[in-house]
XYZ file of C-alpha atoms in Angstrom:
453
model
C -71.869 288.050 -0.140
C -74.657 286.687 2.036
C -75.258 283.009 2.844
C -77.630 282.464 -0.089
C -75.217 283.878 -2.644
C -72.338 281.999 -1.019
C -74.211 278.709 -1.544
C -74.916 279.632 -5.163
C -71.338 280.659 -5.949
C -69.924 277.671 -4.107
C -71.923 275.294 -6.301
C -70.774 277.172 -9.407
C -67.181 276.771 -8.299
C -67.613 273.027 -7.736
C -69.041 272.724 -11.270
C -66.087 274.665 -12.676
C -63.585 272.391 -10.935
C -65.441 269.257 -12.042
C -65.579 270.499 -15.659
C -61.876 271.289 -15.523
C -61.013 267.789 -14.302
C -63.257 266.148 -16.891
C -61.583 268.016 -19.761
C -58.061 268.283 -18.396
C -56.664 266.083 -21.177
C -57.717 268.762 -23.696
C -55.517 271.407 -22.070
C -51.814 272.018 -22.660
C -49.543 270.313 -20.159
C -47.227 273.345 -20.090
C -48.167 277.012 -20.581
C -46.745 278.896 -23.546
C -47.041 282.413 -22.070
C -43.995 284.666 -21.911
C -42.677 286.339 -18.742
C -44.693 289.440 -17.936
C -47.802 288.212 -19.791
C -50.227 288.959 -16.955
C -49.452 292.549 -15.975
C -50.887 294.139 -19.169
C -54.103 292.137 -18.746
C -55.201 293.744 -15.467
C -55.300 297.343 -14.195
C -52.343 298.952 -12.428
C -54.340 299.547 -9.233
C -57.048 297.873 -7.202
C -60.582 299.036 -8.107
C -62.090 301.742 -5.943
C -65.578 300.273 -6.086
C -66.737 296.660 -5.715
C -66.955 294.437 -8.774
C -69.402 291.577 -9.259
C -68.486 287.951 -8.671
C -69.390 287.221 -12.301
C -66.851 289.748 -13.604
C -64.097 288.460 -11.362
C -64.844 284.829 -12.146
C -64.801 285.431 -15.906
C -61.192 286.528 -15.601
C -60.165 283.138 -14.225
C -60.391 281.514 -17.660
C -59.303 284.629 -19.527
C -56.281 285.675 -17.416
C -55.296 282.933 -14.981
C -55.729 279.648 -16.835
C -53.449 280.503 -19.795
C -50.627 280.688 -17.260
C -51.604 277.794 -14.969
C -50.179 277.243 -12.697
C -46.772 278.627 -11.756
C -46.504 281.597 -14.179
C -49.961 282.835 -13.189
C -49.342 282.147 -9.499
C -46.117 284.152 -9.543
C -47.204 287.006 -11.762
C -50.560 287.624 -10.089
C -48.807 287.761 -6.712
C -46.299 290.325 -7.976
C -49.016 292.546 -9.440
C -51.527 292.219 -6.580
C -48.835 293.004 -3.983
C -48.153 296.173 -5.988
C -51.901 296.893 -5.792
C -51.890 296.464 -2.037
C -48.701 298.496 -1.665
C -50.294 301.367 -3.561
C -53.408 301.130 -1.379
C -51.312 301.889 1.717
C -49.156 304.381 -0.173
C -45.892 302.487 0.209
C -42.861 304.273 -1.239
C -42.134 303.341 -4.853
C -38.960 301.481 -3.853
C -41.026 298.731 -2.226
C -43.001 297.990 -5.402
C -41.929 295.616 -8.140
C -43.412 297.660 -10.958
C -41.954 296.767 -14.348
C -38.301 297.191 -13.437
C -38.110 298.063 -9.718
C -35.581 296.598 -7.285
C -38.128 295.882 -4.555
C -41.360 293.968 -4.481
C -43.889 292.084 -2.421
C -44.337 288.453 -1.489
C -47.050 286.600 0.420
C -45.674 284.741 3.428
C -47.666 282.389 5.619
C -47.544 284.614 8.702
C -45.888 287.680 10.186
C -43.657 285.271 12.111
C -42.296 283.954 8.813
C -41.790 287.471 7.478
C -39.795 288.448 10.565
C -37.655 285.320 10.322
C -36.998 285.798 6.598
C -35.998 289.437 7.069
C -33.770 288.600 10.034
C -31.994 285.829 8.109
C -31.482 288.138 5.129
C -30.105 290.830 7.431
C -27.784 288.302 9.067
C -26.358 287.161 5.731
C -25.960 290.726 4.482
C -24.136 291.806 7.645
C -21.803 288.796 7.708
C -20.777 289.438 4.101
C -20.263 293.152 4.764
C -18.081 292.569 7.825
C -16.042 289.891 6.050
C -15.468 292.214 3.096
C -14.110 294.822 5.528
C -12.150 292.351 7.679
C -11.380 289.155 5.703
C -9.486 287.679 8.636
C -12.649 287.469 10.780
C -14.464 284.138 10.542
C -18.201 283.742 10.091
C -18.425 282.032 13.486
C -16.755 285.010 15.172
C -19.180 287.413 13.526
C -22.189 285.266 14.454
C -21.128 285.340 18.089
C -21.167 289.149 18.085
C -24.382 289.791 16.164
C -27.289 291.251 18.118
C -30.870 292.040 17.095
C -33.329 294.366 18.838
C -37.054 294.792 19.341
C -39.393 296.618 21.706
C -40.199 295.105 25.071
C -43.774 295.155 23.698
C -42.893 293.219 20.511
C -44.572 289.926 19.692
C -42.841 286.804 20.953
C -42.313 285.692 17.348
C -39.471 288.207 17.058
C -37.591 286.545 19.905
C -38.379 283.178 18.347
C -36.920 284.306 15.005
C -33.678 285.228 16.767
C -33.658 281.858 18.524
C -34.020 280.028 15.205
C -31.374 282.259 13.613
C -28.842 281.656 16.362
C -28.287 285.314 17.240
C -28.640 287.368 20.404
C -31.696 289.585 20.793
C -32.249 292.406 23.258
C -35.383 294.265 24.314
C -35.457 298.031 23.953
C -37.460 299.658 26.768
C -40.658 301.401 25.703
C -41.908 304.673 27.153
C -45.050 305.508 29.119
C -47.131 305.084 25.953
C -45.572 301.648 25.323
C -43.666 302.856 22.264
C -39.947 302.754 21.439
C -38.280 306.071 20.612
C -34.946 306.809 18.978
C -33.126 307.764 22.174
C -33.924 304.428 23.820
C -32.556 302.446 20.880
C -29.502 304.716 20.587
C -28.588 304.123 24.232
C -28.691 300.343 23.834
C -26.712 300.475 20.589
C -23.948 302.559 22.114
C -23.605 300.183 25.046
C -23.445 297.121 22.819
C -21.007 298.593 20.308
C -18.714 299.560 23.185
C -18.847 295.923 24.303
C -17.714 294.741 20.859
C -21.098 293.538 19.618
C -22.421 294.075 16.086
C -25.983 295.480 15.980
C -27.544 294.335 12.709
C -31.357 294.134 12.963
C -34.188 296.077 14.569
C -37.842 295.046 14.431
C -40.117 298.054 14.821
C -43.722 297.310 15.733
C -46.748 299.219 14.487
C -49.716 298.072 16.532
C -48.175 296.012 19.323
C -50.012 292.892 20.415
C -50.601 293.939 24.052
C -52.069 297.404 23.443
C -51.692 298.461 19.775
C -48.939 301.021 20.386
C -46.723 302.366 17.613
C -42.945 302.645 17.629
C -41.574 306.003 16.433
C -40.342 305.210 12.943
C -39.301 308.766 12.143
C -36.773 308.599 14.980
C -35.787 304.947 14.667
C -35.446 304.753 10.884
C -32.682 307.341 10.370
C -30.768 305.871 13.313
C -30.920 302.368 11.822
C -29.823 303.703 8.429
C -26.800 305.472 9.941
C -25.780 302.377 11.900
C -26.133 299.912 9.004
C -28.971 298.144 10.829
C -31.729 296.407 8.892
C -35.072 297.829 10.033
C -38.024 295.495 9.628
C -41.533 296.775 10.392
C -44.046 294.335 11.856
C -47.541 295.781 11.398
C -49.294 292.400 11.426
C -52.633 293.680 12.761
C -52.516 297.434 12.282
C -51.212 297.487 8.712
C -54.647 296.933 7.194
C -55.801 300.271 8.622
C -53.241 302.141 6.510
C -55.560 301.838 3.490
C -57.554 304.622 5.186
C -55.949 308.060 4.652
C -56.761 309.117 8.227
C -54.559 306.294 9.583
C -51.757 306.412 7.006
C -49.679 308.793 9.157
C -49.050 305.884 11.498
C -46.828 304.438 8.751
C -44.765 307.608 8.279
C -41.106 306.623 8.389
C -41.556 303.399 6.426
C -39.286 304.966 3.823
C -36.340 304.218 6.129
C -37.203 300.512 6.439
C -35.650 297.597 4.584
C -38.732 295.384 4.904
C -42.356 295.772 5.942
C -45.108 293.289 6.700
C -48.787 293.119 7.614
C -51.455 290.419 7.577
C -54.475 290.877 5.276
C -55.750 287.678 6.903
C -56.091 289.561 10.198
C -58.193 292.584 9.283
C -58.640 292.780 5.526
C -61.186 289.995 5.038
C -58.767 287.538 3.420
C -58.778 283.969 4.724
C -55.692 282.641 6.499
C -52.921 282.417 5.427
C -51.984 285.638 3.663
C -49.192 287.752 5.146
C -47.980 290.520 2.829
C -44.272 291.374 2.978
C -42.361 293.960 0.951
C -38.627 294.562 0.614
C -36.740 297.523 -0.762
C -34.122 295.350 -2.427
C -35.226 291.865 -3.380
C -31.565 291.036 -4.038
C -31.098 291.022 -0.240
C -33.520 288.098 0.068
C -32.291 286.289 -3.022
C -28.708 286.651 -1.846
C -29.564 284.909 1.410
C -31.712 282.041 0.139
C -30.746 281.304 -3.477
C -29.742 277.741 -4.310
C -29.843 276.378 -7.873
C -29.846 272.577 -8.140
C -30.305 271.301 -11.679
C -33.820 269.987 -11.036
C -35.042 273.488 -10.106
C -33.501 275.358 -13.021
C -35.610 276.723 -15.881
C -34.877 278.518 -19.128
C -36.246 281.896 -17.953
C -34.184 282.158 -14.778
C -31.303 284.115 -16.278
C -33.514 286.516 -18.214
C -34.114 288.808 -15.244
C -37.788 288.945 -16.237
C -39.055 286.300 -13.810
C -39.706 286.639 -10.081
C -38.732 283.366 -8.433
C -40.429 283.333 -5.050
C -38.613 280.220 -3.858
C -35.720 282.592 -3.091
C -37.953 284.877 -1.007
C -39.162 282.417 1.631
C -38.368 279.450 3.879
C -40.359 276.670 2.127
C -39.667 275.696 -1.473
C -43.294 275.101 -2.508
C -46.118 277.575 -2.190
C -49.859 277.893 -2.701
C -51.717 280.261 -5.029
C -52.473 282.674 -2.176
C -52.660 285.779 -4.351
C -55.847 284.470 -5.982
C -57.955 284.935 -2.837
C -56.410 288.374 -2.250
C -57.251 289.339 -5.836
C -60.871 288.234 -5.329
C -61.249 290.220 -2.075
C -59.700 293.408 -3.447
C -61.980 293.317 -6.476
C -65.217 292.243 -4.792
C -64.973 294.784 -1.968
C -63.026 297.498 -3.739
C -60.858 299.964 -1.855
C -63.912 301.863 -0.588
C -65.550 298.720 0.774
C -62.434 297.661 2.646
C -61.956 301.170 4.030
C -65.500 301.162 5.391
C -64.863 297.767 7.004
C -61.865 299.197 8.888
C -63.636 302.409 9.825
C -66.660 300.557 11.155
C -64.491 298.478 13.485
C -62.676 301.559 14.754
C -66.013 303.270 15.447
C -67.194 300.223 17.382
C -64.015 300.142 19.479
C -64.563 303.763 20.456
C -68.163 302.916 21.311
C -66.891 300.263 23.723
C -64.326 302.721 25.111
C -67.097 305.223 25.890
C -69.112 302.557 27.689
C -66.091 301.665 29.839
C -65.415 305.304 30.693
C -69.008 305.777 31.828
C -68.496 303.183 34.561
C -66.341 304.545 37.396
C -65.358 301.033 38.458
C -63.269 300.604 35.294
C -60.276 302.297 33.695
C -58.832 302.484 30.157
C -55.183 301.428 30.182
C -53.879 302.527 26.768
C -54.876 304.932 24.018
C -57.564 303.501 21.752
C -56.327 304.059 18.199
C -57.765 301.230 16.107
C -59.944 298.263 17.025
C -58.448 297.261 20.385
C -59.536 298.489 23.814
C -57.374 297.722 26.861
C -59.334 298.070 30.113
C -59.600 296.705 33.635
C -61.399 297.054 36.936
C -59.783 299.548 39.267
C -58.213 297.229 41.770
C -55.728 294.420 42.125
C -54.411 292.101 39.439
C -56.061 289.219 41.283
C -59.447 290.936 40.947
C -58.991 291.344 37.201
C -57.774 287.782 36.773
C -60.932 286.647 38.525
C -63.057 288.831 36.254
C -61.378 287.448 33.139
C -61.935 283.879 34.302
C -65.589 284.621 35.013
C -66.067 286.184 31.569
C -64.385 283.382 29.648
C -66.015 280.646 31.723
C -69.436 282.064 30.815
C -68.584 281.521 27.116
C -70.667 284.453 25.890
C -67.648 286.448 24.742
C -63.924 285.718 24.854
C -61.173 288.074 26.022
C -57.394 287.639 25.977
C -55.315 289.449 28.631
C -51.935 291.163 28.626
C -49.552 292.781 31.067
C -48.918 296.509 30.727
C -46.059 297.146 33.105
C -47.270 295.803 36.444
C -50.974 295.760 35.522
C -53.007 292.733 34.440
C -55.202 294.084 31.634
C -58.203 292.813 29.671
C -58.231 293.278 25.886
C -61.454 293.806 23.913
C -60.804 293.329 20.184
C -63.219 294.175 17.388
C -62.394 291.680 14.660
C -65.403 289.810 13.244
C -66.690 290.702 9.794
C -70.272 290.558 11.061
C -69.911 292.511 14.310
C -72.470 295.259 14.890
C -73.242 297.935 17.468
C -75.673 295.591 19.224
C -72.918 293.013 19.768
C -70.696 295.601 21.434
C -73.577 296.734 23.641
C -74.322 293.120 24.604
C -70.667 292.459 25.410
C -70.429 295.472 27.713
C -73.656 294.655 29.525
C -72.410 291.114 30.038
C -69.034 292.295 31.369
C -70.655 294.897 33.611
C -73.072 292.398 35.112
C -70.352 289.836 35.801
C -68.214 292.568 37.369
C -71.112 293.524 39.667
C -71.572 289.930 40.785
C -67.855 289.490 41.345
C -67.459 292.697 43.368
C -70.362 291.752 45.640
C -68.444 288.721 46.847
C -64.877 289.896 46.343
C -64.485 292.428 49.161
C -66.022 290.236 51.899
C -63.879 287.313 50.751
C -60.778 289.479 50.757
C -61.528 290.751 54.280
C -62.152 287.230 55.516
C -58.883 286.049 53.968
C -56.948 288.880 55.632
C -58.452 288.027 59.009
C -57.464 284.382 58.572
C -53.911 285.371 57.651
C -53.667 287.575 60.753
C -54.790 284.703 62.972
């Protein structure tokens, strides 16, 4: 949708809302649809090819409004998360289907998804241990619980443990910045020998610093044997799994208890829209379910209704599945796949430009849309380069530490980015590096001489 069409459709939407408000007294105050009304009205899978805005918009009145607001909000989310799950070829156990035990939910962020899964794992483990040893108090169990994540994991994992009141330990990653089964096994054995109770491991697919991938096929079976909840955080990288050539990066998800990625990061959906799936929704419901009289309804005991208030931290929620439904239909699977593939091509273009300049080095394998690079030299030199780049305000880079190295990160993420933008960015970086190096070595020599005096 270009700017002209966006203006046109935006005005149409304003008219629709105004008409709705003008005639709202003619509508029913409470929907009379039955549970499951929406699923038969839409296809089982996302469309392969793009659909027109007109076709999608027509379905608002036909499909959504008869169930406004909560039935439609809930049921569209359940169905569209099944669509998205099928697009990345999630195992059947993670889908709601018509009578499955799993299902998807839209959280606000990957941070929320990690916290929700950790809290569910905590509750499940406490109940299991108490069923085995009734004499042990909940406080005693809490004091022994320990969660794990890669030393490359996002800080939100540590934050989730802090909020949950449990210990968390970092598992060392290897030379490719990935966690393997042997590293986790070593830490588990040490902690079990010390009387601790391992209960949760957060595997990362597409780490924030360098987009590395933990080895699920090694970690998953280990977690299953040890009764450890494995949550997969694929916040950025998960969108790429809609492309068959990247789906192997998700191999091993079948061993996980929960999985999450953010369509609002790389799948053209506006923030916030973080897709989370669980194998057994009863694990979430068992941790969060409370039933005061004012929240009860006559369908709750039927087993036919998904009640998302038991799947999340907040009680209320927005109709976030509507924007996901629009994007999936207006781009189609093929359109979204091309979006991902284009960004990956552009990241490799930038990688080639870096490799052609002997002053620079690539610091991690380029798999998706992130390139980690730096000038060959000290951390101080690269910090100075980053400051120069960001102060110029032509492009913006965010750094990371990979072991002892200060590294610059070039991320392809804009919907409108083109080859020319990547070329411009590299020329800009290269020129600033040239100017910096011309003054850097003399300044360094002068500083050394002053220190010697």
